[in-house]
Coordinates of C-alpha atoms (C1' of nucleotides) in Angstrom, one line a residue:
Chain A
X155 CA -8.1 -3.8 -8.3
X156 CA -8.7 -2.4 -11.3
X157 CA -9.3 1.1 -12.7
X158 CA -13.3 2.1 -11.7
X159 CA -13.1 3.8 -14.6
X160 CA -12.9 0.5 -16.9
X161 CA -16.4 -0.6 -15.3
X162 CA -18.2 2.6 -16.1
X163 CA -16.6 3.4 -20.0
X164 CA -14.8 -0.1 -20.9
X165 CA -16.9 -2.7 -19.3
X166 CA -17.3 -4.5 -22.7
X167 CA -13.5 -4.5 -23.7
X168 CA -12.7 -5.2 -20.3
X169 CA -15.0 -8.5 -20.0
X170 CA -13.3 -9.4 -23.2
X171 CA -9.7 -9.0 -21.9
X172 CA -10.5 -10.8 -18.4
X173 CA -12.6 -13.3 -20.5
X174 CA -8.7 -14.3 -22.0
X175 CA -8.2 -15.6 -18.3
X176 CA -11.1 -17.7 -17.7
X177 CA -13.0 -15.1 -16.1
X178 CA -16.7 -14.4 -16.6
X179 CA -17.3 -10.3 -15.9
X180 CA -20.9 -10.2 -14.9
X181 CA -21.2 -7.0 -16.8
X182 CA -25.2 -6.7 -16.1
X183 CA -25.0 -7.0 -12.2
X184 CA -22.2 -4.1 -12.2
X185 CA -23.9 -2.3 -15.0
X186 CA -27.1 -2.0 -13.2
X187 CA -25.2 -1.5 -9.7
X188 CA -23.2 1.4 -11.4
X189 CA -26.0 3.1 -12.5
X190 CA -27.5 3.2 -9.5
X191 CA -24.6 4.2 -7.3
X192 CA -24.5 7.6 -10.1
X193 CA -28.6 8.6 -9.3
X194 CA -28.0 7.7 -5.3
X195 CA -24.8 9.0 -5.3
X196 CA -26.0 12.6 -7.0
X197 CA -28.8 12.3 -4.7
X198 CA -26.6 12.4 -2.0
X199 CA -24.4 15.2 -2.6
X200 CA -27.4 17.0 -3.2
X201 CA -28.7 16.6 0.1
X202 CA -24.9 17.3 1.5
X203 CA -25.0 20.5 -0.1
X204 CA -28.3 21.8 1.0
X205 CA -27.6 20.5 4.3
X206 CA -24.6 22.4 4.2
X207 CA -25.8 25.4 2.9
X208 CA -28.2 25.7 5.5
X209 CA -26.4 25.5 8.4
X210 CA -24.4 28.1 7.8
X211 CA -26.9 30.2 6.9
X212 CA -27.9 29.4 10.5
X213 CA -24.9 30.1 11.6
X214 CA -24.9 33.7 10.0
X215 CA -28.3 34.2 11.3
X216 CA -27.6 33.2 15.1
X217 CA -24.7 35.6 14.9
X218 CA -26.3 38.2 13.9
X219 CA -29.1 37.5 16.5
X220 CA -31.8 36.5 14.8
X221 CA -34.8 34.3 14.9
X222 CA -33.5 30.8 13.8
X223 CA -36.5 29.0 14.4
X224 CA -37.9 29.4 10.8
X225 CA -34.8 27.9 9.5
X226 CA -34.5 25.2 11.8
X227 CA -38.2 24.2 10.9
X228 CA -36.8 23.9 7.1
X229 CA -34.0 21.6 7.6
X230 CA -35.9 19.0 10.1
X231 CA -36.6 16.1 7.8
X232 CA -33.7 16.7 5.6
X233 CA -31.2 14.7 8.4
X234 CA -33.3 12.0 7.6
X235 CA -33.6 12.1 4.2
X236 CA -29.9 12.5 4.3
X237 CA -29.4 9.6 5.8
X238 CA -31.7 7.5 4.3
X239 CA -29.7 8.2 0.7
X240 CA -26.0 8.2 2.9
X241 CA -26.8 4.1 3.9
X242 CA -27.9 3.3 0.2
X243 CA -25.0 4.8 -1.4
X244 CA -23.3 3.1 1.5
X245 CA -24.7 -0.2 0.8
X246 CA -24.3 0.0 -3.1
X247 CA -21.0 0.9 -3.0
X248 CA -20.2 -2.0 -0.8
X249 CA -21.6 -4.3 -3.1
X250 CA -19.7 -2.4 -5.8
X251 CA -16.8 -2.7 -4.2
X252 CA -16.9 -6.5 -3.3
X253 CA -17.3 -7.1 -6.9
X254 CA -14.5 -5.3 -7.8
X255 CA -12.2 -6.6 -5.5
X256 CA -12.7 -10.4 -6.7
X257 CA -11.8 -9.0 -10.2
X258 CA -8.5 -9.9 -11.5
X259 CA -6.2 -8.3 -13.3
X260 CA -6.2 -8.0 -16.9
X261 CA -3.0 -10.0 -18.6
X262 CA -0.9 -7.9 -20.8
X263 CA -0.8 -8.3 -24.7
X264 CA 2.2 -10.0 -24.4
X265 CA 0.6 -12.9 -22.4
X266 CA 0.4 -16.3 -24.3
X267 CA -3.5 -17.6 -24.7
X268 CA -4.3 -20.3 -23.0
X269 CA -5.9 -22.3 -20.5
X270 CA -3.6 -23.6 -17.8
X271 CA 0.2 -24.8 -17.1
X272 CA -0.1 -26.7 -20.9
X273 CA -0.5 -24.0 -22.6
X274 CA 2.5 -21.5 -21.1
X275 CA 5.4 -20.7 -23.8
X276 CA 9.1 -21.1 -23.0
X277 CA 10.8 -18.5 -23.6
X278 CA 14.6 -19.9 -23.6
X279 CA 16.5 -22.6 -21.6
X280 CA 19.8 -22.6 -19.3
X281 CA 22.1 -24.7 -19.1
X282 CA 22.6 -28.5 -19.8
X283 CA 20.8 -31.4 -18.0
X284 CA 23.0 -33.4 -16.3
X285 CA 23.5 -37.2 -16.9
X286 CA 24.5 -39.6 -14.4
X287 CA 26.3 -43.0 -14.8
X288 CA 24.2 -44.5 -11.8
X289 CA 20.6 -45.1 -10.8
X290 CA 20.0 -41.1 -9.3
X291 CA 18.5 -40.5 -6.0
X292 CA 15.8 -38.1 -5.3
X293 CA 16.1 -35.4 -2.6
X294 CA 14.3 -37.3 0.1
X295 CA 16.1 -40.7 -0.3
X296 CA 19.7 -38.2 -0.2
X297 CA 18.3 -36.3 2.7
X298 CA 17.6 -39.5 4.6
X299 CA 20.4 -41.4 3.9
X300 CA 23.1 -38.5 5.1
X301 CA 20.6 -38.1 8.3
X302 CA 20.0 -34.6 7.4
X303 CA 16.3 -34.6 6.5
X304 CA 14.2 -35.3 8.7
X305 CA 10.6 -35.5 7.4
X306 CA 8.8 -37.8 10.0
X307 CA 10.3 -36.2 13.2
X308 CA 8.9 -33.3 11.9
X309 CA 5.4 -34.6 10.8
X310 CA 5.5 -35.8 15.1
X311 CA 6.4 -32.4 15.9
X312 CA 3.6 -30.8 13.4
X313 CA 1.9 -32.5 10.8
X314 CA 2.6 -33.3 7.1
X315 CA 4.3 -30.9 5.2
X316 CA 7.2 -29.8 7.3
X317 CA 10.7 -31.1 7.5
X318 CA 13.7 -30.9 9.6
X319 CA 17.0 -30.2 8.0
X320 CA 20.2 -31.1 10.1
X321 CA 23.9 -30.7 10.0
X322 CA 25.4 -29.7 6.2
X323 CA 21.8 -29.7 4.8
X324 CA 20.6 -27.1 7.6
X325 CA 23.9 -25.5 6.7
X326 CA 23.5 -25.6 2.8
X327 CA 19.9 -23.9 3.3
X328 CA 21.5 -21.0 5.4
X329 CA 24.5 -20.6 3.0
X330 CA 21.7 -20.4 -0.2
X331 CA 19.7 -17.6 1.8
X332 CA 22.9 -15.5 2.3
X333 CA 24.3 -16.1 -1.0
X334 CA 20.8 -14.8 -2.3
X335 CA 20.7 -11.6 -0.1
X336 CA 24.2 -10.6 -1.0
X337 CA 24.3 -11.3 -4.7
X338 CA 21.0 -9.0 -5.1
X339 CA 22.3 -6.3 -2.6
X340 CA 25.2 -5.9 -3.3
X341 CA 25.4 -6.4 -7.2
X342 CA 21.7 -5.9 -8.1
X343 CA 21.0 -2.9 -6.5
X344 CA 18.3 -3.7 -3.8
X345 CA 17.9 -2.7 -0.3
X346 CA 18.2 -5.6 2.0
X347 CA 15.3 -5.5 4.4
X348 CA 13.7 -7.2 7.3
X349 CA 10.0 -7.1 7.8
X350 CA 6.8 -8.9 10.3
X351 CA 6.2 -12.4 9.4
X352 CA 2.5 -11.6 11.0
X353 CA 0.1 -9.1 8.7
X354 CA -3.3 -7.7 9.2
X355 CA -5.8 -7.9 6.9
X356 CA -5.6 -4.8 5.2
X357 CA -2.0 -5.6 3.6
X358 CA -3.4 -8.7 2.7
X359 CA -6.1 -7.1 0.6
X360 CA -3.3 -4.6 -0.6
X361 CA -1.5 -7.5 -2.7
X362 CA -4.5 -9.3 -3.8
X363 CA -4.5 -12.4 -1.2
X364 CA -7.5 -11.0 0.3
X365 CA -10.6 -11.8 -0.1
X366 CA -10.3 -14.5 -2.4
X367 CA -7.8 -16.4 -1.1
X368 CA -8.3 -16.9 3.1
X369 CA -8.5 -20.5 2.5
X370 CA -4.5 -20.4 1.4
X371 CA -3.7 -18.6 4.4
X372 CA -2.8 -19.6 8.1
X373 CA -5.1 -17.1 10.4
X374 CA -4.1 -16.4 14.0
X375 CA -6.1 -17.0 17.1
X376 CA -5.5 -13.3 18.4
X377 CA -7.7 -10.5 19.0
X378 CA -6.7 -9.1 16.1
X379 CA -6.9 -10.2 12.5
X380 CA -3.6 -11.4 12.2
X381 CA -2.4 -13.7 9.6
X382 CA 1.2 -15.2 8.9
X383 CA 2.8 -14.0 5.5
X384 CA 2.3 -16.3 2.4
X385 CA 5.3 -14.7 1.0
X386 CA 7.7 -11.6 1.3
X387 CA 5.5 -9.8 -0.9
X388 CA 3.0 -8.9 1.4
X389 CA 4.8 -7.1 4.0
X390 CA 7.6 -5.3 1.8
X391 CA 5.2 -4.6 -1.0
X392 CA 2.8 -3.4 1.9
X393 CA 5.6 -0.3 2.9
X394 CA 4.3 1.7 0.3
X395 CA 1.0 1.4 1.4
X396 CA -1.0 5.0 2.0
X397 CA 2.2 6.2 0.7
X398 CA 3.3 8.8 -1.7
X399 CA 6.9 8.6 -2.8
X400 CA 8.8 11.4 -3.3
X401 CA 10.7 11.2 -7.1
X402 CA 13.9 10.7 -5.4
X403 CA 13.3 7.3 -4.1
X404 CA 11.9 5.9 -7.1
X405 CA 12.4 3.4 -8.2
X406 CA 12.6 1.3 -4.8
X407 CA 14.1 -2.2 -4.9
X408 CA 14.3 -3.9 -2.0
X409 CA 15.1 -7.9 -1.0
X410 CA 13.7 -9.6 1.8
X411 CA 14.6 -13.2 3.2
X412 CA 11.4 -14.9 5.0
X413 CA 10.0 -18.1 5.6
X414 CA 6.4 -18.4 3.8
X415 CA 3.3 -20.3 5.5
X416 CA 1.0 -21.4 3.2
X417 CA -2.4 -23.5 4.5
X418 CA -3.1 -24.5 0.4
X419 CA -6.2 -26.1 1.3
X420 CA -6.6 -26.7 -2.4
X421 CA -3.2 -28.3 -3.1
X422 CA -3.3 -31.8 -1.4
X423 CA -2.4 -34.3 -3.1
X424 CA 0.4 -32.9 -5.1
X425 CA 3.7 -33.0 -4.3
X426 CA 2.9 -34.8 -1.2
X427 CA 6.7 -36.1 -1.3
X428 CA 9.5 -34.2 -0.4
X429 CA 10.5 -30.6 0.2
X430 CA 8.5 -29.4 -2.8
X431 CA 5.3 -28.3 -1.3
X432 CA 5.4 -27.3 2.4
X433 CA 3.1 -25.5 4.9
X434 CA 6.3 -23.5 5.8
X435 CA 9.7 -22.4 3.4
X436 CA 12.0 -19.8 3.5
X437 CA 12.1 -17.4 0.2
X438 CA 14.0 -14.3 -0.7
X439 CA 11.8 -11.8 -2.6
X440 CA 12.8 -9.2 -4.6
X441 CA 10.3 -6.1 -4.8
X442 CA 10.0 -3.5 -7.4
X443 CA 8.1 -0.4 -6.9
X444 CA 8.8 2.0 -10.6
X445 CA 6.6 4.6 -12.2
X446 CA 4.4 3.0 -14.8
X447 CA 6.2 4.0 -17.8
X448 CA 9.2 1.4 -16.6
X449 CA 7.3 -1.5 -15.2
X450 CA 7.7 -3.6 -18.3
X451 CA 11.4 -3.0 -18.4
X452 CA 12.0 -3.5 -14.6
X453 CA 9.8 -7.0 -14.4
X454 CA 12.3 -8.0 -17.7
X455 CA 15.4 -7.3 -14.6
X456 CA 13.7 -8.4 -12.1
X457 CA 13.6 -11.6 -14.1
X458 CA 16.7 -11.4 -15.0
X459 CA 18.2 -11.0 -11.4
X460 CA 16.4 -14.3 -10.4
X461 CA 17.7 -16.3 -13.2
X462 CA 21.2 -15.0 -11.9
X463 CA 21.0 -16.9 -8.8
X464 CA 20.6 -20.2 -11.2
X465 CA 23.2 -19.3 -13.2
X466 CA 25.5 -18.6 -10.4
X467 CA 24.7 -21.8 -9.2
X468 CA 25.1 -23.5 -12.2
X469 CA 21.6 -25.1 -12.5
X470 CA 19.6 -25.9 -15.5
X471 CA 16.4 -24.1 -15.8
X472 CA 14.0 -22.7 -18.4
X473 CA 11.9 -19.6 -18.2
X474 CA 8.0 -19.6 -19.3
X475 CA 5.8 -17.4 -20.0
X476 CA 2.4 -18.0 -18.7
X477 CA -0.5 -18.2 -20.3
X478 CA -3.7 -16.0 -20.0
X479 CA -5.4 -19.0 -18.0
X480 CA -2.1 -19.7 -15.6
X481 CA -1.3 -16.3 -14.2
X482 CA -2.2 -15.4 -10.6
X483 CA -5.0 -13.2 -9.6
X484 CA -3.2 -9.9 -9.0
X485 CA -0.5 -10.5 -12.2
X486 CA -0.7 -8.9 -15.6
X487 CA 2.5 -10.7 -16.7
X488 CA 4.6 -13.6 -14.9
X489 CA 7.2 -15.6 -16.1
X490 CA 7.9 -18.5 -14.1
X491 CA 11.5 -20.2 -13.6
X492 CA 11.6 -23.7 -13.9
X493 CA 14.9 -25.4 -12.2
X494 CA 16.1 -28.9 -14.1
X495 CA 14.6 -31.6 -11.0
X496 CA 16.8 -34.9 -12.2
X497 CA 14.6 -37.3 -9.9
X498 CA 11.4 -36.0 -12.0
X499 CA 13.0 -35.9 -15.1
X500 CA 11.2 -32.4 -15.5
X501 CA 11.2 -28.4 -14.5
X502 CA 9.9 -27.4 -11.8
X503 CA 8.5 -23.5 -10.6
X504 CA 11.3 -22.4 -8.4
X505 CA 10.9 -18.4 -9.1
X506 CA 7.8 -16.4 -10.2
X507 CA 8.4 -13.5 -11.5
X508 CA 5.1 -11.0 -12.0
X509 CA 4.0 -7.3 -13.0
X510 CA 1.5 -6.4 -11.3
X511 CA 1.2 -2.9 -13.0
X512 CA -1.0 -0.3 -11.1
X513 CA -3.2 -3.4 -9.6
X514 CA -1.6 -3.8 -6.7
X515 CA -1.1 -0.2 -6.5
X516 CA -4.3 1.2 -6.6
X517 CA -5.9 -1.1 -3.8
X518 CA -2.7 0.3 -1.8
X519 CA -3.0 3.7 -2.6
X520 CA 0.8 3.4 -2.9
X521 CA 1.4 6.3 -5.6
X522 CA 4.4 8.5 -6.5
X523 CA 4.8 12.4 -7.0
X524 CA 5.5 12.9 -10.7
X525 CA 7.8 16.0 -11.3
X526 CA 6.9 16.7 -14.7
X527 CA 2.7 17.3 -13.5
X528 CA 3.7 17.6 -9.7
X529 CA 0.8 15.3 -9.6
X530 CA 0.4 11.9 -7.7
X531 CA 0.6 8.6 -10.4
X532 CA -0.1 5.4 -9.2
X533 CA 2.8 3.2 -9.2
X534 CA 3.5 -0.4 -10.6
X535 CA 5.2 -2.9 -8.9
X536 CA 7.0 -5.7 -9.5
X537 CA 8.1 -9.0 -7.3
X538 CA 9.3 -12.5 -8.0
X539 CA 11.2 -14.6 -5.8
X540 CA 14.8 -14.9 -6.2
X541 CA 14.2 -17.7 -5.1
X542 CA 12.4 -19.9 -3.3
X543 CA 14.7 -21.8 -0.9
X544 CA 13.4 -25.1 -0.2
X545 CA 13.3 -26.0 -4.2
X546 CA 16.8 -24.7 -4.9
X547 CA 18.2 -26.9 -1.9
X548 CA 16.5 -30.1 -3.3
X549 CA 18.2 -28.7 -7.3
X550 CA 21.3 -29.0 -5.7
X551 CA 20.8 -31.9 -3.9
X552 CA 19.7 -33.6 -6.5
X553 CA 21.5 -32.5 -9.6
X554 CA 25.1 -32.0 -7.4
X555 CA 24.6 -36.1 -6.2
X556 CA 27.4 -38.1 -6.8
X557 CA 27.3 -42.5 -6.7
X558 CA 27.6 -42.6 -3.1
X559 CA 25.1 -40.6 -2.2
X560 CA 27.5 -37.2 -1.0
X561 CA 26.2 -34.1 -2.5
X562 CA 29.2 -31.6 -4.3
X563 CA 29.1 -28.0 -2.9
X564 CA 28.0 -25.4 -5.7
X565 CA 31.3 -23.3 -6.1
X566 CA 29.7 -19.8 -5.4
X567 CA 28.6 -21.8 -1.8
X568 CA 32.0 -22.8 -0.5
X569 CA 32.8 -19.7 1.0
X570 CA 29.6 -19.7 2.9
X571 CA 29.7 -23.2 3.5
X572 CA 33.2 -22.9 5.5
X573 CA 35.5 -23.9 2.1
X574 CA 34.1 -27.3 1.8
X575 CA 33.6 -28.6 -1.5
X576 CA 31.2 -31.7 -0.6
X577 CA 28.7 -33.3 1.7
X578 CA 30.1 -36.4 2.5
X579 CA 28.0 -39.4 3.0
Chain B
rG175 C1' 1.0 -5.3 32.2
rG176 C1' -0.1 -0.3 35.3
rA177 C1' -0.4 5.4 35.2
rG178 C1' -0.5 9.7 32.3
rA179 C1' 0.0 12.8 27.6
rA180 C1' -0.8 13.2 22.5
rA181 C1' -2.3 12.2 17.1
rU182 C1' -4.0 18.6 12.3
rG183 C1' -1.6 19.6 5.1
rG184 C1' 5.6 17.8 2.4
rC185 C1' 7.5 19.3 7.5
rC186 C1' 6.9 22.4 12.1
rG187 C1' 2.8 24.3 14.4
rA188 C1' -2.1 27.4 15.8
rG189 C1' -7.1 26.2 16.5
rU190 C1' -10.4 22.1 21.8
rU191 C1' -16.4 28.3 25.5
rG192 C1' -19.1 23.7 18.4
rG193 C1' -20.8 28.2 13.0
rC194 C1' -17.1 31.8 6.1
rU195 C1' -11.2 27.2 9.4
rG196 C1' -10.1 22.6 4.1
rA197 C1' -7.9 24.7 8.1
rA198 C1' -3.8 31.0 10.9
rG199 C1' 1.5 31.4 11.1
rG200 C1' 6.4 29.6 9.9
rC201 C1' 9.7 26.3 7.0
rG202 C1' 10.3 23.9 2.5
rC203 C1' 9.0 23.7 -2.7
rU204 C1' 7.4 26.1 -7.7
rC205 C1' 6.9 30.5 -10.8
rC206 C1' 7.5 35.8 -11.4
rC207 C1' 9.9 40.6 -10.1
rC208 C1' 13.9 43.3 -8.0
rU209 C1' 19.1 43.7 -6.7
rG210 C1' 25.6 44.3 -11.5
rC211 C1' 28.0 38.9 -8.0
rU212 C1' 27.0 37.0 -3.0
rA213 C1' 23.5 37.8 0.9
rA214 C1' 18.9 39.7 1.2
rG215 C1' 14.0 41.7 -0.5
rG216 C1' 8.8 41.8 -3.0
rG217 C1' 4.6 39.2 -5.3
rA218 C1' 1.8 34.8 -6.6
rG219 C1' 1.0 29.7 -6.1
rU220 C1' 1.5 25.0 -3.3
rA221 C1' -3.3 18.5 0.3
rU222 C1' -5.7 14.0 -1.3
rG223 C1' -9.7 11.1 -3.1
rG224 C1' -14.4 11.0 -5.5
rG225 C1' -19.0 12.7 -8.3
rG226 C1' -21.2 15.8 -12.1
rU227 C1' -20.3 18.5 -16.7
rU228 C1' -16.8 17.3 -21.2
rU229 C1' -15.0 12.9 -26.9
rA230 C1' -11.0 13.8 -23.5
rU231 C1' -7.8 17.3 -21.0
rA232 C1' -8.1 22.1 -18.9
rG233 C1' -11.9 24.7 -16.6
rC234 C1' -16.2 25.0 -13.7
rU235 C1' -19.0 22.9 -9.8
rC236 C1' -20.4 19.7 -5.8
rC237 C1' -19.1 16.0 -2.0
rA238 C1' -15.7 13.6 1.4
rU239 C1' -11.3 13.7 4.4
rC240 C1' -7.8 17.3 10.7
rG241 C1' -5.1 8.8 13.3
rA242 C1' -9.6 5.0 12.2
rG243 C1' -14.7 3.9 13.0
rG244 C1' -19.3 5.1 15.4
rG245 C1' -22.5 8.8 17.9
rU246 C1' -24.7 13.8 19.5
rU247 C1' -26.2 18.3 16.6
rC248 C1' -29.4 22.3 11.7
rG249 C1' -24.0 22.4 11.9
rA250 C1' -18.0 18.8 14.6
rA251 C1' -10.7 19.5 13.8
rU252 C1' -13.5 21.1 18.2
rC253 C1' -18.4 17.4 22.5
rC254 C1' -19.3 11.7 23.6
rC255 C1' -17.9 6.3 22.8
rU256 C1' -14.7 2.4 20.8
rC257 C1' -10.2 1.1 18.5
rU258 C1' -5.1 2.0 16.7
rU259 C1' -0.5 4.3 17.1
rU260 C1' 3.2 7.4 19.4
rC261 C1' 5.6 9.6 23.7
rU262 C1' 6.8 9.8 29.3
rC263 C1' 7.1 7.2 34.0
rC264 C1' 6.8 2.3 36.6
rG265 C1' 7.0 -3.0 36.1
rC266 C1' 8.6 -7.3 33.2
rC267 C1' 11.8 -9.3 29.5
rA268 C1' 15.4 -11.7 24.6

RNA sequence: GGAGAAAUGGCCGAGUUGGCUGAAGGCGCUCCCCUGCUAAGGGAGUAUGGGGUUUAUAGCUCCAUCGAGGGUUCGAAUCCCUCUUUCUCCGCCA
């Protein structure tokens, strides 16, 4: 969420910045609201303090043995008054509150204008797009034809959107998630860590998925309000939550390797083919959590780590900058990675990259002691997936094919992948 | 799953016959003083969020918070209810 403050003293600047993204601020409703929350809200703590007051004057009184009964007569109707102004602060302040949270954040100056995914600004491009000197396979028609992926088994198991992977491909998927986890542990600095796949509400609202965005999610049948993670970013970004970090563990990095279940109600009918777009993939997430002062500099890194993997692996990609229009909910800043898909003669998202600044941070209270002011300073933090497994197993597929259909092993793989250098048809 | 105990500030730990206790004491931390070093000693300070005032800090002031949420009461860390978590014992289990 963002900064109270910017609804009281910089609602007009603030409209204008949010209006950059497509959103309308209905500046009257929290205008008025706002206003009224200050008279209840003085009202209130009026009433608190007299109540207050009071009672230990009663207290003094009964102590020293005297007649209460006067003073007892003076405070009888303030209880109710009390709490007649207690629920309409109460109330207000919910509806404040809802407001807010369905706010998004406010893109940084650095954030292309624009509309949607047309309008987003490439930054640079990696490596060279392969040619082939035969009619190319896509990943499916590859997957199918080694026996190694498995879409309509798995549709029998589940539904759409699900696929089984077998033998070298189940293998290849493995050896990309270790690859992924050592490469940013051990060279990049994170802390590899292992969190629930299952969340409660409340670190859903932390990172932003909550309450806009249920319909995305997949909500357990429990007695509690469960929900399985949409991504990494949830749970790990959730450990600072309530939280204030001591200056020597800042900055925390850490990298996490889960699957993802997404319900995206909204998304049917794209992607439908394929690996691209499933209810269930596996990601590794990279996590920043850094004072404010180095959040721009850390999301550059953080970027930079993801677009390791690619180069590592040796596949084409370009990085965008999104545009005011295209950038998630909870983002300031994103650059997406887009990996070279041969089959669709285009890039596609495989890593998002975003700075979330003090957004995320502020509706997790996750804030970390300054020692200069010995004070407690919201922190910013930082994720972006480094990267999405599913899509870099169909890159490789796909831009590693040879004529006959066998798939060469990426040479960073090969170790992981028991020294083999191809999937043979 | 069954039985019992507990949850207080950065940490440890008092307070549970309701009333200057937002919270004793200790540790840690910060600043100052003293001691020629070292060790020790003396003093002061040290929760978080929010509101008002202010151009804004600082300051002043008020409110809220003793796991969370309700309730009783003029008044709740203290009493009642619900939930969560932790610990001990038993059972079960990868």
């Amino acid at each position: 969420m963002l900064d109270p403050k910017y609804f009281r003293q910089e609602i007009k600047t603030t409209k204008e910045l949010l209006a950059r993204r497509g959103f309308v601020l209905d500046v009257e409703t929290i205008s008025n609201l706002e206003e009224r929350r200050k008279d209840v809200q003085i009202k209130t703590q009026e009433l608190q303090a007299t109540r207050n007051s009071k009672s230990k004057g009663i207290g003094k009184a009964k102590a020293q043995g005297e007649d209460i009964q006067p003073l007892l007569a003076e405070v009888a109707t303030l209880g109710d008054e009390l709490k007649v102004a207690e629920d309409e602060l109460n109330a207000i302040q919910a509806e404040l509150d809802a407001i807010i949270m369905s706010v998004p954040n406010v893109p940084d100056e650095t954030v292309p204008d624009g509309k949607d995914e047309n309008d987003n600004v490439e930054i640079r491009q990696w490596g060279e797009v392969p040619t082939f000197d035969f009619e190319i396979k896509d990943h499916v028609d590859l997957g199918e034809k080694l026996g190694q992926l498995d879409f309509e088994t798995a549709a029998k198991l589940t539904g759409s959107r699900f696929a089984i992977m077998n033998g070298s491909i189940a293998r290849l998927h493995r050896a990309l998630i270790q690859f992924m986890l050592d490469l940013h542990s051990q060279e990049h600095g994170y802390t590899e860590t292992y969190v629930p796949y299952i969340v409660n509400s409340e670190s859903l609202r932390g990172t932003g998925q909550l309450p806009k965005f249920e319909e995305d999610l997949f909500k357990l049948h429990s007695e509690h309000e469960f929900y399985l993670i949409p991504t990494a970013e949830v749970p790990v970004t959730n450990i600072v939550r309530d939280v204030i970090i001591d200056d020597d563990y800042m900055p925390r990095k850490y990298v996490c390797h889960t699957p993802c279940f997404r319900s995206e109600a909204g998304s049917y009918g794209k992607d439908t083919r394929g690996m691209i777009r499933q209810h269930q993939f596996e990601k590794v997430e990279l996590v920043q959590v850094v004072s404010a002062d180095k959040s721009k500099e850390a999301h550059e890194e953080l970027t930079g780590h993801a677009e390791e993997v690619l180069k590592r692996l040796e596949l084409p990609y370009r990085i965008v900058n999104l545009c005011a229009g295209d950038i998630g909910f909870s983002a300031t800043k994103t650059y997406d990675l887009e990996v070279w898909v041969p089959s669709q003669k285009t890039y596609r998202e495989i890593s998002s990259c975003s700075n979330f600044n003090d957004f995320q941070a502020r509706r997790l209270k996750a804030r970390w002691r300054n020692p200069e002011t010995g004070k407690p300073e919201l922190v910013h933090t930082i994720n972006g997936s480094g990267l999405a497994v599913g899509r870099t197993l169909v890159a490789i597929m796909e831009n590693y094919q040879q004529a006959d259909g066998s798939i060469r092993i990426p040479n960073v793989l090969q170790n992981y992948m028991g020294g083999i250098e191809e999937i043979k048809i």
